[in-house]
Amino acid sequence: MKDSFGREISYLRVSVTQRCNLNCVYCGKEDCAKKEAELSAEDIFRLVKAFAQCGITKVRITGGEPLVREDICEIVEKIHSIEGIQTIALTTNGVYLKQYAASLKEAGLQSVNISLDSTDESTYRHLTGAAVLHKVLEGIEAAQAAGLAPIKINAVLMKGVNSDGAGELIALARKAPLDVRFIELMPFSDSGEDKEMMVTGAEILQQFPYLKPIESEQATARYYSAEGFRGRVGLINSVSRKFCADCNRVRLLCDGKVKPCLGDDTLYDVMPYIEDETALAAQIKSIILKKPAGHRFEEKAPAHGLNKTGG
Ligand code: SAM
């Protein structure tokens, strides 16, 4: 369905947990180890079904870290059974992907985004709080072997932290047919430090002038390639070049609240309607119509980090 600004809303991001096995420096305001209320697989099924009735065709499962949920394959399987859902994707830090890749594929998962901010062991540990880089690299291989596609590597660069490793990350797209995408650091801390540390897409292009633009199928990411590359490099310039006018997404949080805009703190609780499919769909439609025109990151940091709202 269209929202009140004429945008076709077809993409739902479902955060299945706030818990995470990593503790990335830029991500959360909430405690990653704390177990908050989480929707059951059955409730997720009912809610996504109602969203599908409102025009959602693509679902991305995220968190927190979605693979900390032991019923993650059941969740994917249930979503896969919903009429109207054409694409199911997952965003993960990749640490547990080796265990799950094949079963997730069997359950109906199509593609995977894997977060990897550095290929250097000690920088990775500094950024995430865990010495598990080798597990993520094994996870990427397992996703390839399981036939999940496309595989996208998401990286957030920060000046003075991991920005000097951008070339090694780009090299992953030279060696393998995958997308390496740089996401601009979004201001989830109140200190204002994010602004100074953020590496813009323009700065990346300046540093790697051999990257040449190629056609991009998405409004959110601009894609580039270079001679001899098997994959692509993507730039997601969500801060320096807002793409709110093309935003097609809404978010379902792990406690059943709906967040129509990542940069806006307004949440809507749909759990009171879960027993009544018609009322639930009507409620979701009214929430989609309240989706704001765009985020205002430049004015105010959102109240919650991405580990709560889902990346
Ligand atoms: N645990 C999963 C993972 O690591 O991919 C899913 C959740 S995580 C919040 C999703 C994505 O959000 C990650 O790619 C992460 O890099 C990104 N992210 C978190 N905080 C961010 C920030 N302040 N700015 C930009 N991206 C951020």
XYZ file of C-alpha atoms and ligand atoms in Angstrom:
338
model
C 0.000 0.000 0.000
C 1.002 3.627 -0.400
C 1.718 5.808 2.612
C 0.454 9.368 2.874
C 3.468 10.626 0.861
C 2.752 8.254 -2.040
C 5.575 5.835 -1.192
C 4.810 2.172 -1.869
C 5.502 0.376 1.439
C 6.503 -3.184 0.597
C 9.437 -3.990 2.891
C 9.219 -5.077 6.524
C 12.217 -5.435 8.808
C 11.468 -7.772 11.677
C 13.694 -7.555 14.730
C 13.321 -10.955 16.382
C 15.449 -10.160 19.429
C 17.309 -7.326 21.069
C 19.973 -9.723 22.371
C 23.312 -9.904 20.632
C 26.411 -12.056 21.052
C 28.596 -9.063 20.113
C 28.841 -5.601 21.588
C 29.675 -3.271 18.686
C 30.899 0.149 19.743
C 28.545 2.148 17.504
C 25.382 0.094 17.681
C 23.277 -0.020 20.777
C 22.119 2.104 23.620
C 20.536 -0.944 25.216
C 22.256 -3.814 26.990
C 23.013 -6.477 24.340
C 22.995 -9.299 26.891
C 19.656 -8.417 28.488
C 16.682 -10.557 27.560
C 13.684 -8.330 26.867
C 10.230 -9.558 25.876
C 10.425 -11.362 22.527
C 7.590 -12.283 20.216
C 7.045 -16.016 19.775
C 7.478 -17.578 16.336
C 3.689 -17.887 16.152
C 3.137 -14.194 16.968
C 5.736 -13.199 14.360
C 3.845 -15.358 11.842
C 0.504 -13.709 12.653
C 1.944 -10.210 12.519
C 3.845 -10.722 9.260
C 0.707 -12.267 7.734
C -1.210 -9.094 8.595
C 1.597 -6.969 7.126
C 1.418 -9.078 3.949
C -2.271 -8.213 3.730
C -1.207 -4.556 3.736
C 1.159 -5.000 0.771
C 4.420 -6.189 2.335
C 6.232 -8.534 -0.071
C 9.778 -8.525 1.338
C 10.829 -9.364 4.899
C 14.264 -8.918 6.423
C 14.907 -10.667 9.722
C 17.258 -8.756 11.967
C 17.922 -7.866 15.596
C 19.920 -7.792 17.915
C 21.480 -10.902 16.505
C 18.742 -13.067 14.958
C 20.863 -16.233 15.135
C 20.862 -16.180 18.952
C 17.255 -17.375 18.691
C 17.183 -21.141 18.662
C 13.854 -21.127 16.800
C 15.237 -18.953 13.966
C 14.635 -21.656 11.313
C 11.047 -22.092 12.495
C 10.548 -18.305 12.213
C 11.888 -18.324 8.629
C 9.776 -21.353 7.734
C 6.606 -19.726 9.052
C 7.265 -16.463 7.215
C 8.034 -18.460 4.054
C 4.559 -20.019 4.246
C 2.787 -16.630 4.154
C 0.991 -15.813 0.915
C 2.357 -12.649 -0.672
C 5.832 -12.792 0.895
C 8.181 -13.129 -2.066
C 11.566 -12.453 -0.479
C 13.033 -13.362 2.903
C 16.446 -11.977 3.808
C 18.438 -11.942 7.036
C 20.981 -9.590 8.551
C 23.503 -11.236 10.859
C 26.943 -10.702 12.325
C 27.767 -14.117 10.852
C 29.250 -15.636 14.010
C 26.738 -18.521 14.106
C 26.118 -18.648 10.358
C 28.226 -21.759 9.781
C 25.818 -23.747 11.996
C 22.654 -22.304 10.457
C 23.293 -21.457 6.771
C 22.086 -24.739 5.242
C 18.993 -25.102 7.474
C 18.042 -21.465 6.932
C 18.231 -21.953 3.183
C 16.066 -25.054 3.500
C 13.564 -23.112 5.617
C 13.114 -20.573 2.808
C 15.755 -17.911 3.391
C 17.034 -16.439 0.133
C 19.724 -13.937 0.907
C 21.933 -12.764 3.706
C 23.669 -9.564 4.776
C 26.696 -10.168 6.965
C 28.125 -7.359 9.066
C 31.902 -7.176 8.981
C 33.656 -3.931 9.804
C 37.254 -5.122 9.620
C 39.288 -8.043 8.340
C 41.968 -7.305 10.905
C 41.765 -9.569 13.946
C 42.565 -6.976 16.599
C 40.449 -4.170 15.079
C 37.531 -6.594 14.796
C 37.929 -7.518 18.457
C 38.131 -3.856 19.463
C 34.946 -3.041 17.513
C 32.832 -5.993 18.612
C 34.311 -7.040 21.943
C 34.895 -10.615 20.704
C 37.758 -12.491 19.028
C 35.533 -14.248 16.509
C 36.617 -12.871 13.119
C 37.489 -16.397 11.916
C 33.918 -17.534 12.655
C 32.461 -14.723 10.536
C 34.764 -15.631 7.635
C 33.673 -19.266 7.982
C 30.063 -18.049 8.081
C 30.514 -16.217 4.766
C 31.884 -19.417 3.200
C 28.994 -21.441 4.630
C 26.460 -18.980 3.198
C 28.100 -19.310 -0.234
C 28.135 -23.104 0.033
C 24.458 -23.169 1.070
C 23.516 -21.175 -2.041
C 22.230 -18.092 -0.211
C 22.268 -15.215 -2.699
C 22.942 -12.422 -2.912
C 25.481 -12.247 -0.091
C 26.186 -8.708 1.043
C 28.899 -7.677 3.468
C 27.918 -4.570 5.431
C 30.641 -2.410 6.933
C 30.537 0.802 8.929
C 33.761 2.813 8.730
C 34.902 5.105 11.497
C 37.813 7.529 11.239
C 40.692 6.546 13.468
C 39.114 3.163 14.239
C 38.749 0.956 11.165
C 38.734 3.321 8.165
C 42.283 2.310 7.245
C 40.984 -1.203 6.532
C 38.551 -0.154 3.791
C 40.868 -1.456 1.045
C 40.924 -4.970 2.547
C 37.144 -4.997 2.768
C 36.865 -3.848 -0.852
C 39.238 -6.671 -1.817
C 36.567 -9.182 -0.723
C 34.469 -8.015 -3.684
C 37.433 -8.463 -5.989
C 37.939 -12.070 -4.921
C 34.348 -13.303 -4.649
C 30.986 -12.580 -6.288
C 29.584 -10.676 -3.334
C 28.641 -7.089 -2.536
C 30.693 -5.131 -0.019
C 28.626 -2.190 1.164
C 29.739 0.728 3.274
C 27.029 2.195 5.478
C 27.593 5.695 6.792
C 27.768 5.829 10.573
C 24.370 6.935 11.836
C 24.199 9.127 14.932
C 22.907 6.804 17.615
C 25.016 8.322 20.374
C 24.171 11.686 21.916
C 27.788 12.823 22.097
C 27.986 14.134 18.532
C 31.177 12.073 18.127
C 29.538 10.063 15.337
C 29.534 13.080 13.044
C 33.283 13.524 13.328
C 34.001 9.816 12.942
C 31.675 9.150 10.020
C 33.320 8.316 6.691
C 31.065 9.507 3.879
C 30.498 7.656 0.638
C 32.138 10.574 -1.190
C 35.303 10.141 0.892
C 35.445 6.442 -0.015
C 35.200 7.269 -3.720
C 37.961 9.835 -3.328
C 40.203 7.255 -1.680
C 39.468 4.516 -4.238
C 39.084 6.352 -7.565
C 39.264 3.071 -9.496
C 35.687 2.320 -8.381
C 33.385 3.118 -11.286
C 29.605 3.519 -10.968
C 27.424 0.766 -12.345
C 23.666 0.517 -12.538
C 22.036 0.230 -9.120
C 18.763 -1.604 -8.684
C 18.064 -0.010 -5.313
C 17.465 3.568 -4.279
C 19.282 2.990 -0.983
C 22.646 1.727 -2.266
C 24.746 3.035 -5.145
C 26.922 0.366 -6.698
C 30.463 0.477 -8.107
C 32.846 -2.012 -9.620
C 36.366 -2.150 -11.015
C 38.456 -4.106 -13.477
C 38.838 -7.724 -12.385
C 36.194 -7.549 -9.642
C 33.853 -10.525 -9.245
C 31.536 -8.594 -6.924
C 30.452 -5.009 -6.347
C 31.070 -2.229 -3.873
C 27.985 -0.438 -2.546
C 27.684 2.887 -0.791
C 24.754 3.480 1.517
C 24.907 7.189 2.150
C 21.994 7.329 4.556
C 23.299 10.391 6.391
C 24.969 12.482 3.665
C 22.330 11.696 1.030
C 18.956 10.964 2.569
C 16.851 8.490 0.620
C 13.692 9.020 2.670
C 11.721 10.032 -0.428
C 12.258 6.492 -1.754
C 11.877 4.707 1.601
C 9.667 1.638 1.252
C 10.118 0.112 4.703
C 8.619 -0.183 8.139
C 9.934 -2.038 11.183
C 8.457 -4.544 13.580
C 10.333 -4.647 16.891
C 10.887 -7.754 18.989
C 8.200 -6.705 21.503
C 5.453 -6.222 18.905
C 5.816 -2.474 18.462
C 5.848 -1.012 14.961
C 8.361 1.710 14.070
C 7.508 3.382 10.763
C 10.762 5.378 10.519
C 14.237 4.526 11.827
C 14.966 8.153 12.640
C 11.696 8.826 14.476
C 11.078 7.633 18.027
C 7.337 7.020 17.631
C 6.341 3.387 18.277
C 2.911 1.806 17.848
C 1.887 -1.294 19.808
C -0.070 -3.745 17.652
C -0.171 -6.597 20.179
C -3.637 -5.625 21.493
C -4.988 -6.567 18.023
C -3.140 -9.849 17.516
C -6.185 -12.078 18.090
C -8.239 -10.298 15.425
C -6.718 -10.535 11.942
C -8.980 -7.880 10.410
C -8.448 -5.356 13.208
C -4.705 -6.053 13.127
C -4.439 -5.354 9.391
C -6.546 -2.190 9.798
C -4.258 -1.014 12.597
C -1.141 -1.683 10.500
C -2.627 0.276 7.589
C -3.302 3.251 9.843
C 0.288 3.106 11.157
C 1.734 3.013 7.616
C -0.280 6.150 6.861
C 1.459 7.850 9.795
C 4.968 7.151 8.465
C 6.830 10.492 8.593
C 8.279 12.158 5.495
C 11.859 11.500 6.602
C 14.397 11.161 9.359
C 16.022 14.139 11.050
C 19.324 12.605 12.150
C 20.974 16.006 11.745
C 18.741 17.485 14.470
C 18.402 14.698 17.008
C 19.830 11.234 17.696
C 17.115 8.534 17.911
C 16.207 7.389 21.436
C 17.083 3.738 20.782
C 20.123 2.084 19.247
C 20.013 -0.282 16.298
C 20.200 -3.345 18.539
C 16.670 -2.511 19.683
C 15.118 -1.243 16.483
C 16.910 -3.685 14.181
C 19.475 -2.739 11.550
N 23.319 -8.469 14.600
C 23.054 -8.286 13.225
C 24.269 -7.736 12.499
O 25.284 -7.488 13.148
O 24.189 -7.584 11.292
C 21.822 -7.446 12.897
C 21.633 -6.205 13.686
S 22.794 -4.920 13.416
C 22.041 -3.667 14.383
C 22.444 -4.484 11.759
C 23.357 -3.525 11.090
O 23.254 -2.263 11.707
C 24.810 -3.898 11.106
O 25.273 -4.028 9.790
C 25.475 -2.733 11.785
O 26.719 -2.437 11.220
C 24.487 -1.625 11.534
N 24.623 -0.529 12.486
C 24.559 -0.572 13.814
N 24.765 0.648 14.363
C 24.964 1.495 13.327
C 25.222 2.886 13.208
N 25.330 3.668 14.291
N 25.355 3.399 11.979
C 25.258 2.619 10.875
N 25.004 1.311 10.913
C 24.868 0.744 12.120
